[in-house]
Coordinates of C-alpha atoms in Angstrom, one line a residue:
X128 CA -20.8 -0.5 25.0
X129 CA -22.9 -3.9 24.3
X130 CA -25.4 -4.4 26.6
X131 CA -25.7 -6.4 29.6
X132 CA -29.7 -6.9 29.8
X133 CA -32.6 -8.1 27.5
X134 CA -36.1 -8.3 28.9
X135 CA -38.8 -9.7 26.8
X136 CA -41.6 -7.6 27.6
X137 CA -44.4 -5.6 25.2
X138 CA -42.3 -3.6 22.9
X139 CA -40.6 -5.4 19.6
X140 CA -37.1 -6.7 20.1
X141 CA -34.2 -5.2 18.0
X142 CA -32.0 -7.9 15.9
X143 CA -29.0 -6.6 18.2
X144 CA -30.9 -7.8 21.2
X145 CA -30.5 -11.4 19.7
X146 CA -26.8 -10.2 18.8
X147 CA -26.2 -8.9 22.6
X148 CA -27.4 -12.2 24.1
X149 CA -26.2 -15.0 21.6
X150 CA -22.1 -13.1 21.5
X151 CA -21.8 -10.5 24.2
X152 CA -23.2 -13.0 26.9
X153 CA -26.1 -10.3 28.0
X154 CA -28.7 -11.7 30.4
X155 CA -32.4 -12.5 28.6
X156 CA -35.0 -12.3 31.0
X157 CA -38.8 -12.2 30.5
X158 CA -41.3 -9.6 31.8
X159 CA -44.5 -10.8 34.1
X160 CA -46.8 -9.7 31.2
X161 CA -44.5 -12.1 29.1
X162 CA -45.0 -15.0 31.4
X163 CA -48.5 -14.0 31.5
X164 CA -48.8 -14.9 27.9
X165 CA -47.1 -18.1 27.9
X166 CA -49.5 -19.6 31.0
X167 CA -52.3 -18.4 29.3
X168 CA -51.6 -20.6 26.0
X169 CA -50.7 -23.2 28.2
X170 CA -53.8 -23.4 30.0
X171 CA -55.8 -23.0 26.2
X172 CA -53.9 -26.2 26.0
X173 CA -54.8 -28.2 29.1
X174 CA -58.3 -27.2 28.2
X175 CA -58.4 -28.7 24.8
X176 CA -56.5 -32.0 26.3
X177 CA -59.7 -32.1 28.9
X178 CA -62.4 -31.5 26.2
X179 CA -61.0 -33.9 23.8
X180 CA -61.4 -31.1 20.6
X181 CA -59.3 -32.5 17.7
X182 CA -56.0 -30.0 17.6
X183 CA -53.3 -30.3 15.3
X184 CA -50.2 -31.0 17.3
X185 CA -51.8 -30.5 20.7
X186 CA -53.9 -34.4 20.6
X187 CA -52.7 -35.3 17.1
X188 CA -49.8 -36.7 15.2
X189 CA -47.7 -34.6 13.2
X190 CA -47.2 -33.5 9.4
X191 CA -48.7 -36.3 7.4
X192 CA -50.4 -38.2 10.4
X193 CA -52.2 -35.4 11.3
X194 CA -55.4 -36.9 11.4
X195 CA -54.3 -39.9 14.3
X196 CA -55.8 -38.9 17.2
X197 CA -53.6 -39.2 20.5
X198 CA -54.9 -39.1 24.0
X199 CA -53.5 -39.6 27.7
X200 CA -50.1 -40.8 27.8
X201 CA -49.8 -40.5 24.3
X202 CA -49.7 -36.6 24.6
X203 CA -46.8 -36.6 26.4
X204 CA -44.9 -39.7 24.6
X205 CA -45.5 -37.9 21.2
X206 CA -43.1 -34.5 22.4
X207 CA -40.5 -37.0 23.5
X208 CA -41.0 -38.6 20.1
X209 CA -41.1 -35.5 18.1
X210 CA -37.7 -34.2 19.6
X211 CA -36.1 -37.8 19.4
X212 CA -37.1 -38.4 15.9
X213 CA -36.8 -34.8 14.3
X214 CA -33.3 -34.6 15.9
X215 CA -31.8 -36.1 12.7
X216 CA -29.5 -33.2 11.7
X217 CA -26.0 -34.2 9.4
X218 CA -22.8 -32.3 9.0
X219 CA -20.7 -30.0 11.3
X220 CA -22.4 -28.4 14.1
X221 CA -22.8 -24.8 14.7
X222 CA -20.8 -22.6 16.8
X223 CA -22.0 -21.9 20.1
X224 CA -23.0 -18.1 19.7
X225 CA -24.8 -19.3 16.5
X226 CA -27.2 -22.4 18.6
X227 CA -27.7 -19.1 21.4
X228 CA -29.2 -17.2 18.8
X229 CA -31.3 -19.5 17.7
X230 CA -32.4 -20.6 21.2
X231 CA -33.0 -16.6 22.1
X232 CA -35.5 -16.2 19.0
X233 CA -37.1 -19.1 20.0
X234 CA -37.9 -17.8 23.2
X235 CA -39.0 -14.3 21.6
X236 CA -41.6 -16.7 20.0
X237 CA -42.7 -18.1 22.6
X238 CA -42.9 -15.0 24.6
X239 CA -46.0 -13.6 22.3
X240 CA -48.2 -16.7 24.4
X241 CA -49.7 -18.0 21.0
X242 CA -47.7 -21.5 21.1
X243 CA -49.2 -22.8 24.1
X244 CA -45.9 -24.7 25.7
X245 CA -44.8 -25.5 29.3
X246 CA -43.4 -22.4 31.4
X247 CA -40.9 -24.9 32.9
X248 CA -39.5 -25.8 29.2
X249 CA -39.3 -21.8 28.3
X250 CA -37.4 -21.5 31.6
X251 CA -34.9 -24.4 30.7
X252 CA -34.2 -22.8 27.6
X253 CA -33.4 -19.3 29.8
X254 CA -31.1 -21.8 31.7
X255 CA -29.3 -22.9 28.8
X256 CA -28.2 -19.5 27.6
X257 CA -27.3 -18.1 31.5
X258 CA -25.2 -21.2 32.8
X259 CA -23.2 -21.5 29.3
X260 CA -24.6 -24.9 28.1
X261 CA -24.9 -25.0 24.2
X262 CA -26.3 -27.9 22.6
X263 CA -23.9 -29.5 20.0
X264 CA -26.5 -28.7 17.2
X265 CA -25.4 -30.5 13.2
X266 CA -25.3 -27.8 10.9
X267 CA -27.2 -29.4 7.9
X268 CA -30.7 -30.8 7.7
X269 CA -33.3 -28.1 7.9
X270 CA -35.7 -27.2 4.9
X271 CA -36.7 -24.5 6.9
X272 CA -37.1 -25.3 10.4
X273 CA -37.6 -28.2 12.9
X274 CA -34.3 -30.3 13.0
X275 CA -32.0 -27.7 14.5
X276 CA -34.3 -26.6 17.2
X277 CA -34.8 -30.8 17.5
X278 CA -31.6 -30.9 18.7
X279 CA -31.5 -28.4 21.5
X280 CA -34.6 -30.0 22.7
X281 CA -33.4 -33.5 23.4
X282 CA -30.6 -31.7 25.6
X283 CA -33.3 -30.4 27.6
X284 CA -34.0 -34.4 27.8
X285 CA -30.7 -35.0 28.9
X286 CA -29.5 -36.3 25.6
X287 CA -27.1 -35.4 23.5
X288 CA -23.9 -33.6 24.0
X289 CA -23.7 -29.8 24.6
X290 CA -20.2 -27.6 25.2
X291 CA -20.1 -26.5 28.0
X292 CA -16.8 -24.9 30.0
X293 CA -14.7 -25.2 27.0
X294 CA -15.2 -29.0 26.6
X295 CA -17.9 -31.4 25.1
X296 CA -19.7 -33.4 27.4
X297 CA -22.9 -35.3 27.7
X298 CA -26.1 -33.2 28.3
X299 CA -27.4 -35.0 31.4
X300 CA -23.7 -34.6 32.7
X301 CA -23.7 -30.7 32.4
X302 CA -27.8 -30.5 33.5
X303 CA -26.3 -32.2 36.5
X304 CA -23.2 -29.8 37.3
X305 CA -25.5 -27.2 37.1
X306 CA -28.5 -28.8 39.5
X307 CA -30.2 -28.8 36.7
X308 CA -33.6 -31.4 36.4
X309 CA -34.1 -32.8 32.4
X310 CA -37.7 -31.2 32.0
X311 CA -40.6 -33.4 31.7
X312 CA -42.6 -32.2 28.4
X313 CA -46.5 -32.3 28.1
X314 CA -49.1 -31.8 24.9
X315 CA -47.6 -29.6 22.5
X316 CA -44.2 -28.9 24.4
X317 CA -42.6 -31.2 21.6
X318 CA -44.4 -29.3 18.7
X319 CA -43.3 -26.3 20.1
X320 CA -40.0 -26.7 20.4
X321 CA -39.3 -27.8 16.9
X322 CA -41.7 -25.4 15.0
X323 CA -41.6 -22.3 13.5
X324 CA -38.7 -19.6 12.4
X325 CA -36.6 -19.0 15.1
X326 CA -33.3 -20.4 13.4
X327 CA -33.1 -18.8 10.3
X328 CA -34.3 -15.9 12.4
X329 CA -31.1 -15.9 15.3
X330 CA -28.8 -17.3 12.6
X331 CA -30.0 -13.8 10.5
X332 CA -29.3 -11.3 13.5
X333 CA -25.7 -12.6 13.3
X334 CA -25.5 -11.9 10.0
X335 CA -27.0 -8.3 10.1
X336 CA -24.6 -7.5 12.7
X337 CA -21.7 -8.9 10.9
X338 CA -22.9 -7.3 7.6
X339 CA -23.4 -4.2 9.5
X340 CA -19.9 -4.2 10.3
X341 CA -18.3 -5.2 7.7
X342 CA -20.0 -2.7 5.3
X343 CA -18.7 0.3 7.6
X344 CA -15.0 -1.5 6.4
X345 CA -15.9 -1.4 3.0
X346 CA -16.0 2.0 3.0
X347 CA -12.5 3.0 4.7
X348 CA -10.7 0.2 2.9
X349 CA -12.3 1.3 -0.7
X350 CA -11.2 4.8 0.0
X351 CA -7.9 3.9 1.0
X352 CA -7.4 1.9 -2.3
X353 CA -9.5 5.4 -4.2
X354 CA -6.3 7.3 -2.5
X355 CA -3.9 5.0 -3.2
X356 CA -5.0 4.9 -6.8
X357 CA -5.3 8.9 -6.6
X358 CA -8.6 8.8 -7.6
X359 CA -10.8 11.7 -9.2
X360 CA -12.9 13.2 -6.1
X361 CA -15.3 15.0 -8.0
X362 CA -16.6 11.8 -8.5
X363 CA -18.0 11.7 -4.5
X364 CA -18.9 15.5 -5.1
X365 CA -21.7 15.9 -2.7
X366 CA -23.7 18.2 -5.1
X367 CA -23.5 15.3 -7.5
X368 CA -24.0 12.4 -5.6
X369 CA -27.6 13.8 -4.1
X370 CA -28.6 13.7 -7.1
X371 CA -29.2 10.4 -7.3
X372 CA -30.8 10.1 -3.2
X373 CA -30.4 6.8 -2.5
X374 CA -30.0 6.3 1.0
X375 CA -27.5 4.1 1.3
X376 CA -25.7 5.8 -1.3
X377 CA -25.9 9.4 0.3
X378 CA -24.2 7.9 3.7
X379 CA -21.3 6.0 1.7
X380 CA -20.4 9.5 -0.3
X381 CA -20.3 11.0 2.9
X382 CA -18.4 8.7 4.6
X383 CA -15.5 8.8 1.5
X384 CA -15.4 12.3 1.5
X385 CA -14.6 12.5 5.7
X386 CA -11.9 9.6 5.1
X387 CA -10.2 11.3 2.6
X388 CA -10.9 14.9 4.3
X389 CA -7.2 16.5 3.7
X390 CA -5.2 14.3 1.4
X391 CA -2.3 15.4 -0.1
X392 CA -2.4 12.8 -2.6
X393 CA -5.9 13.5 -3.6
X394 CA -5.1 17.2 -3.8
X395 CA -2.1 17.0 -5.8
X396 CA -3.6 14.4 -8.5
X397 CA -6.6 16.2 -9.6
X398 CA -7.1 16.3 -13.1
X399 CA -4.1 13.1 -13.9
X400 CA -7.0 11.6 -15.6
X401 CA -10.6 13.0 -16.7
X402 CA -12.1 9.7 -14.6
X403 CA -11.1 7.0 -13.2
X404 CA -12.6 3.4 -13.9
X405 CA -15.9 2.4 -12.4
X406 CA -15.0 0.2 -9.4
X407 CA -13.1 3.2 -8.3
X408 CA -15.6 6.0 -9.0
X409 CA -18.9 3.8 -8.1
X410 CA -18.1 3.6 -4.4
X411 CA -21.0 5.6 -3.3
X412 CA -23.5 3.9 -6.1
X413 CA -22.1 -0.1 -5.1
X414 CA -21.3 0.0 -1.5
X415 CA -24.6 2.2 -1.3
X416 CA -26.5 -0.5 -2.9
X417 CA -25.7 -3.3 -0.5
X418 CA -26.4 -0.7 2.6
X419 CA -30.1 -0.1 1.0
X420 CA -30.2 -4.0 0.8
X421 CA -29.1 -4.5 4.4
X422 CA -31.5 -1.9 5.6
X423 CA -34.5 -3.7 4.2
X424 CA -33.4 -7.3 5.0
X425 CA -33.4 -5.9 8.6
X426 CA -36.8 -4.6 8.6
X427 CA -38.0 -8.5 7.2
X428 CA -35.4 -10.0 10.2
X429 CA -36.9 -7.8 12.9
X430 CA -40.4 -8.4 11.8
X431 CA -40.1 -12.6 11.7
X432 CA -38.6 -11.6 15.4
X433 CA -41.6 -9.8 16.8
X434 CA -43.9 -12.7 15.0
X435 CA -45.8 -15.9 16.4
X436 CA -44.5 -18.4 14.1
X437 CA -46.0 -21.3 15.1
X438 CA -48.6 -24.0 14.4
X439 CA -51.6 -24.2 15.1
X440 CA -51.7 -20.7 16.9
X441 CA -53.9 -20.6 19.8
X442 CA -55.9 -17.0 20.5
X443 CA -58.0 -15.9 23.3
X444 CA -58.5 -17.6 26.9
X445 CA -59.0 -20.6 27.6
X446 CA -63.0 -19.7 28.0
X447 CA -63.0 -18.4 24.7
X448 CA -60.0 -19.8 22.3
X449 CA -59.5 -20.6 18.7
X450 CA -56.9 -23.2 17.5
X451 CA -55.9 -22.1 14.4
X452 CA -54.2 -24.1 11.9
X453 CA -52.0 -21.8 9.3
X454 CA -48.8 -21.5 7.8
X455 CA -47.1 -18.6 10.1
X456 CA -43.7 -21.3 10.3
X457 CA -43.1 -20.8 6.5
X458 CA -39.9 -18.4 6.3
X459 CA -40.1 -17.1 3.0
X460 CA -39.9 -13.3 4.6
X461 CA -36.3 -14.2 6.0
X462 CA -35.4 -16.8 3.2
X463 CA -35.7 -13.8 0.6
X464 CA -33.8 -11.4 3.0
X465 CA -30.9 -13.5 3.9
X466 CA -30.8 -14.7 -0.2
X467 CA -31.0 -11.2 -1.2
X468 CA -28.4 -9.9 1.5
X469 CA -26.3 -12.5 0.4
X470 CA -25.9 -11.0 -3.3
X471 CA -25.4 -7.5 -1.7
X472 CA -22.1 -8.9 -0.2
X473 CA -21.2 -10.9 -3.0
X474 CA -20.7 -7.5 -4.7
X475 CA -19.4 -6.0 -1.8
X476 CA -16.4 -8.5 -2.8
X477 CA -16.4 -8.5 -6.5
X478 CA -16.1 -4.4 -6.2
X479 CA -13.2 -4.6 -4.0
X480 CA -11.4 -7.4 -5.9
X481 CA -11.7 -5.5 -8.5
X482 CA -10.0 -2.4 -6.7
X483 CA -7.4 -4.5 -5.2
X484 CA -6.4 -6.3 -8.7
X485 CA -6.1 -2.2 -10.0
X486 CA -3.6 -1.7 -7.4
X487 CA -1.0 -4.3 -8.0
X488 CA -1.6 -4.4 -11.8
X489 CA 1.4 -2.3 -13.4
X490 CA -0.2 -1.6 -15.7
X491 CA -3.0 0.9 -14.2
X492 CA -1.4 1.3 -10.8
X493 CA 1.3 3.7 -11.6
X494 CA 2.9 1.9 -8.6
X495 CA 5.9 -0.7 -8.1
X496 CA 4.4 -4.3 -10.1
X497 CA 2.9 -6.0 -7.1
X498 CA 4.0 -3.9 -4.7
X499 CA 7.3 -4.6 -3.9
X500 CA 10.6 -2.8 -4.4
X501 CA 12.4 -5.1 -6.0
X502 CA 9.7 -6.9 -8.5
X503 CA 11.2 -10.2 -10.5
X504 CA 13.2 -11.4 -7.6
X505 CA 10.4 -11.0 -5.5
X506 CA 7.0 -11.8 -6.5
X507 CA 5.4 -9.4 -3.7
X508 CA 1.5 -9.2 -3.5
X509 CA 0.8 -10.8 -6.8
X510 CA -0.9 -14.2 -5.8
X511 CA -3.2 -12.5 -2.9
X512 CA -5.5 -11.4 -5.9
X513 CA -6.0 -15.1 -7.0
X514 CA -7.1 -15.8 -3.1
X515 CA -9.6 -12.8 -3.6
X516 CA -10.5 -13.6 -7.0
X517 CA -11.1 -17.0 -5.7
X518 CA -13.5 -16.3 -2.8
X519 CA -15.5 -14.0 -4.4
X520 CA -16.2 -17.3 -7.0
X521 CA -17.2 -19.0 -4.1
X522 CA -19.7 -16.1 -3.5
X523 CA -20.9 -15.9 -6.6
X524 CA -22.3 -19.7 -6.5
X525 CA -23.7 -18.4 -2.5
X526 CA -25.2 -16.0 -3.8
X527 CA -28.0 -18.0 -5.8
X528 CA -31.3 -17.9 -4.2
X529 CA -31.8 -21.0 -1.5
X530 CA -35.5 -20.2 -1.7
X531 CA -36.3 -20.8 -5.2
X532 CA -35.5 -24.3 -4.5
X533 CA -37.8 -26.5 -3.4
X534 CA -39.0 -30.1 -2.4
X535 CA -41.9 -32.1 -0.8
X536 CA -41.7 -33.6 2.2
X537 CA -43.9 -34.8 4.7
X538 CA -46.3 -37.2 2.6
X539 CA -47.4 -34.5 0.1
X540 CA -48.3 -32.5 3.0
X541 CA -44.9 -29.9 3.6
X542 CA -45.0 -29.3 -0.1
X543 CA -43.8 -25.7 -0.6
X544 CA -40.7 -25.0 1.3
X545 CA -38.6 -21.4 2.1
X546 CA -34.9 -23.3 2.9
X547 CA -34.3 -19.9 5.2
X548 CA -32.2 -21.7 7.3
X549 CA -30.0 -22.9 4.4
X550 CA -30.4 -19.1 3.1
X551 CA -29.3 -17.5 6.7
X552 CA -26.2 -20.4 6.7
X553 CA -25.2 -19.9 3.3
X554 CA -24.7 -16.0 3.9
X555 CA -22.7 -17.0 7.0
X556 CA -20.6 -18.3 4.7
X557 CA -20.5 -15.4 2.4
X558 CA -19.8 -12.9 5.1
X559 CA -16.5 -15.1 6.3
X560 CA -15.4 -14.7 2.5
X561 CA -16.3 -10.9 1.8
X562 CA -14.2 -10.2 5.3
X563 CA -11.1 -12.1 4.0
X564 CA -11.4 -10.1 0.4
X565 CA -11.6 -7.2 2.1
X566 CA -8.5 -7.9 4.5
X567 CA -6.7 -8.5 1.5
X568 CA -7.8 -5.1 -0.1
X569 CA -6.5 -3.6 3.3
X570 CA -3.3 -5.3 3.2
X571 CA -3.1 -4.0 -0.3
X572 CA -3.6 -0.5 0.2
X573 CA -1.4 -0.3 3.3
X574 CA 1.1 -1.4 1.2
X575 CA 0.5 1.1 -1.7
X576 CA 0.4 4.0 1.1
X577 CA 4.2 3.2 1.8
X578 CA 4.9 4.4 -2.0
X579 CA 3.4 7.5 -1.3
X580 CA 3.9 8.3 2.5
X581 CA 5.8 11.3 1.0
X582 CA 2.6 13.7 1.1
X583 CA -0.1 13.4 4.1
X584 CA -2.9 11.0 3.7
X585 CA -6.6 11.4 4.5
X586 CA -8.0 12.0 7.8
X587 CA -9.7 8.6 8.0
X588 CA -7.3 6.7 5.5
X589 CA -4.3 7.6 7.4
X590 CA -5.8 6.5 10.6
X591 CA -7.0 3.2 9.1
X592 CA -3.4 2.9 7.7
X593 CA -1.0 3.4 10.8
X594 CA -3.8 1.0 12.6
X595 CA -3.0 -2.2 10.6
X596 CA 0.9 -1.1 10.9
X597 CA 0.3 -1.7 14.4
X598 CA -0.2 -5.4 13.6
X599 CA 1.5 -6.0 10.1
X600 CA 4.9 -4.3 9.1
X601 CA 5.8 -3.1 5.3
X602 CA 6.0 -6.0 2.7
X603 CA 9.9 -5.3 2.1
X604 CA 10.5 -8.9 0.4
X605 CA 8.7 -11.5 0.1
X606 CA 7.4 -13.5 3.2
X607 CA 4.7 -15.9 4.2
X608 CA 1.5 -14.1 3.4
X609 CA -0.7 -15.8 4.9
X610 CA -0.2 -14.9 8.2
X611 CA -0.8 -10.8 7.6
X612 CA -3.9 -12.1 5.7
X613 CA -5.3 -13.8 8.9
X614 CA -4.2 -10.6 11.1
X615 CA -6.0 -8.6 9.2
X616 CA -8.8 -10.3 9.0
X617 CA -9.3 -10.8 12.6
X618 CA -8.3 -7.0 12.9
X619 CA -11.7 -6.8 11.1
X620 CA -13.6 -8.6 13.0
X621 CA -12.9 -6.3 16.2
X622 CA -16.7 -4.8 16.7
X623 CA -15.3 -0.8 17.8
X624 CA -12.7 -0.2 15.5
X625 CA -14.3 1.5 12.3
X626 CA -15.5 3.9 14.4
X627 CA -12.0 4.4 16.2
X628 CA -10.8 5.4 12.3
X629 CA -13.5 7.5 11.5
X630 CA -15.1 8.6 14.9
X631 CA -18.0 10.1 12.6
X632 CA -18.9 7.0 10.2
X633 CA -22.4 6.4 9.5

C-alpha cells in the first residue's frame, strides 16, 4: 500500500517519497531538527543583511549583475523581482502531480538549512501540496533550473493561476478560499525559490517510478510473445544465464522462467528450431540492460535529492558562517541519468516492436497473417505495428543526450549548462511511448494465445492473458483498434497489477 506520511527529518529521502507525495496525495511534513536547519540559515542571512558583507543573492543582483550591491528595501523588492521576471516559462504546462514533485524536492532542499530562506515561504510551499493548490506551471523554458520553480513562486504572491478543485482559477482567489495570506518574501527568499535542482529532480522520481513499472511489464508481455512464438527456453536456462551475472539480467531470466513455469506450448515445441532470433532469445540480456540502467540513474536521482543545491550555500551559525559561492545548482548528475534512462527505454521499445512485428509476420509466426481468422477480407492487427514502429522513431530522436547541448546565458556568466530539466521532460515523453508499444505487444500476444489456447499456458502468461480479456475481447474481425490500444494502455498504468500476474516478480 502507498504511504500516507513523509517526514523530512535526518535520514535521506527515497525517490518514492517524492512519488508518494506528488501522486498518492501522502502528507509531507518536516521534523523539528528540520525546521531547526532552515531558522538557522535564515538567521546566517539576517546577519549578513545587518553587517552589510557583500553576498551573492543575499544583498546583490543576480547572474550577470552580481556585483550591484542592494540594501534596505531593495532586498526585499529584488525576490519579488526575481520571481516576477524569471517566471517567463512557454508552452503547455505540467500536470499537476508533475508541479507537486517538483515543489516536494524543493522543499527536501530546503530542509538541509544551507539556502537560508523564510520559514513562512517553506510552510506556504507545505500549504500548496496539503490544500490541493497547484500552480499552472508552462512546461518549456528551463536550461536547467529557475523558470519552473519561478512560477510556483509568484502563486505564493498571489499571481498567476493554479488548479485547484478541478478547475483553474486565479492564485490569490484559491489563497483566499483556503484562508490563505500571499507570503511576504525577504533577502534571498526570491533566490531561493528559483535556484537549484529540484525540478529535474521531482520530474525524475516520476519517471523512476514509472520506469520501475513499466520494466516489470516488459517482462510478462515479452514472455508472453516468447510463448506465443514457442520460443527455445534453454535460452533463459538458469545455469546459462549466471554466466553472464549481470544484475539486471539475473532478475529478468528469473522472472521469464516463473511466467512461463508449466507451459504446454513451451514444453511441446522444444527442439522446432535450434534458436530462435535474438529479440526473442535476448530477453534476459536487453530488458536486463535497461534494469542495470534504471538501478544506477536511481542512485544519481536519490543523491541530487538528499543534496543542498543551492547558491551561495551558507555553513555554520550565524557567529561563525561562510557564504559560499559554487556551482551545487548545475544538474549534470540527473541530466546524464534521465538522458541515459531515456535510451534504456528506447530499447525497451525497439526490442518489443521487434517481437510484436515477429508475431503477425506470416512469415516467421507460424500463426494466422495478422492474426485474424479470415486474413484478406480482414486486415486484423497489421497496421498496430506501423503505430509501434512509429513511436519507437519518436524515441529514438528522445533518446539523444539533452545534456551535450549547450548555450550561454546570463551575460557570459551561466556559460555551461546541464538542460536536466529538458532531459527529465523528454523521458516523460519516452515513457508515455514505450507504455503504448508495449500495450500493443500485449494486445498482440493475447491475440496469438487464442490460436493456441488448445494446450495450457504459463503460470504467469496465462494469468497476464485472461487479465486483459477481462477488458478487451478476441479480435474476431476487424474493429476499431484504437480503442483496445488505449485499454490496454491504461491497464498498464494500474500501479499493483504486475505483481497480481506474477505474485513473485522482482
Amino acid at each position: 500500500m502507498p504511504q500516507d506520511k513523509v517526514v523530512i527529518a535526518d535520514a535521506p529521502l527515497r525517490w518514492q517519497d517524492i512519488v508518494a507525495v506528488a501522486r498518492h496525495g501522502a502528507s509531507l511534513s518536516l521534523s523539528y531538527s528540520a525546521w531547526a536547519r532552515i531558522e538557522n540559515a535564515q538567521a546566517i542571512v539576517r546577519r549578513i543583511v545587518e553587517s552589510g558583507e557583500r553576498a551573492y543573492g543575499v544583498n546583490t543582483g543576480l547572474g550577470a549583475l552580481c556585483n550591484v550591491a542592494l540594501q534596505g528595501e531593495q532586498l526585499s523588492q529584488l525576490s519579488r523581482n526575481t520571481l516576477l521576471s524569471h517566471a517567463c516559462g512557454v508552452g503547455p504546462v505540467l500536470s499537476d502531480e508533475q508541479t507537486r514533485a517538483i515543489i516536494c524536492a524543493a522543499i527536501v532542499n530546503f530542509s538541509h538549512g544551507k539556502s537560508g530562506i523564510q520559514r513562512p515561504v517553506v510552510e506556504a510551499l507545505l500549504a500548496l501540496l496539503e490544500r490541493g493548490i497547484t500552480p499552472q506551471v508552462p512546461s518549456q523554458g528551463s536550461v536547467g533550473y529557475l523558470t519552473h520553480m519561478a512560477h510556483v513562486g509568484i502563486c505564493l504572491l498571489g499571481v498567476g493561476k493554479v488548479s485547484y478543485r478541478g478547475q483553474i482559477v486565479d492564485a490569490a482567489a484559491a489563497l483566499a478560499e483556503e484562508g490563505l495570506a500571499p507570503v511576504q518574501l525577504g533577502a534571498k527568499d526570491g533566490l531561493c525559490l528559483v535556484n537549484g535542482t529540484p525540478c529535474m529532480t521531482g520530474l525524475s522520481c516520476l519517471a523512476l517510478a514509472d520506469a520501475t513499472h513499466l520494466l516489470e511489464w516488459a517482462d510478462i508481455i515479452a514472455a508472453m510473445s516468447f510463448e506465443a512464438q514457442r520460443g527455445q527456453i534453454a535460452a533463459f536456462d538458469e545455469d546459462i544465464i549466471a554466466l553472464k551475472p549481470h544484475p539486471g539480467m539475473q532478475q529478468v531470466g528469473a522472472n521469464l522462467r516463473a511466467l512461463l513455469d508449466g507451459s504446454e506450448v513451451i514444453a511441446s515445441s522444444k527442439g522446432i528450431r535450434t534458436q530462435d532470433a535474438l529479440s526473442i532469445r535476448s530477453i534476459p540480456q536487453v530488458h536486463g540492460a535497461s534494469r542495470d540502467q534504471l538501478a544506477h540513474a536511481a542512485r544519481q536521482v536519490e543523491t541530487e535529492l538528499n543534496s543542498a543545491t543551492d547558491n551561495p550555500l551558507l555553513l555554520g551559525t550565524p557567529e561563525d558562517f561562510r557564504v559560499m559561492s559554487q556551482a551545487n545548482p548545475h544538474g549534470q548528475s540527473v541530466a546524464m541519468a534521465a538522458d541515459l534512462l531515456a535510451v534504456a527505454v528506447a530499447e525497451i521499445g525497439a526490442i518489443a516492436e521487434r517481437r510484436l512485428d515477429r508475431l503477425v509476420n506470416p512469415h516467421v509466426s507460424g500463426l494466422p497473417a495478422f492474426l485474424v481468422s479470415e486474413p484478406g477480407v480482414n486486415s486484423g492487427m497489421m497496421i498496430v505495428q506501423y503505430v509501434a514502429a512509429s513511436l519507437c522513431a519518436e524515441n529514438r530522436q528522445l533518446a539523444q543526450p539533452a545534456v551535450v547541448d549547450n548555450f550561454v546565458t546570463s551575460g557570459l556568466q551561466e556559460d555551461h549548462l546541464s538542460l536536466g530539466t529538458s532531459a527529465a521532460l523528454k523521458l516523460h515523453k519516452s515513457l508515455e511511448n514505450c507504455t503504448q508499444i508495449l500495450a500493443i505487444e500485449y494486445l498482440l500476444a493475447a491475440q496469438a494465445f487464442e490460436f493456441l489456447k488448445e494446450q495450457r499456458f504459463g503460470a504467469g502468461t496465462g494469468r497476464a492473458w485472461q487479465l486483459l480479456r477481462e477488458r478487451v475481447p478476441a479480435y474476431l474481425q476487424d474493429r476499431w483498434l484504437a480503442p483496445d490500444i488505449a485499454t490496454t494502455a491504461a491497464l498498464l498504468k494500474q500501479p499493483q497489477l504486475p505483481r497480481h500476474v506474477l505474485p513473485a516478480l522482482l
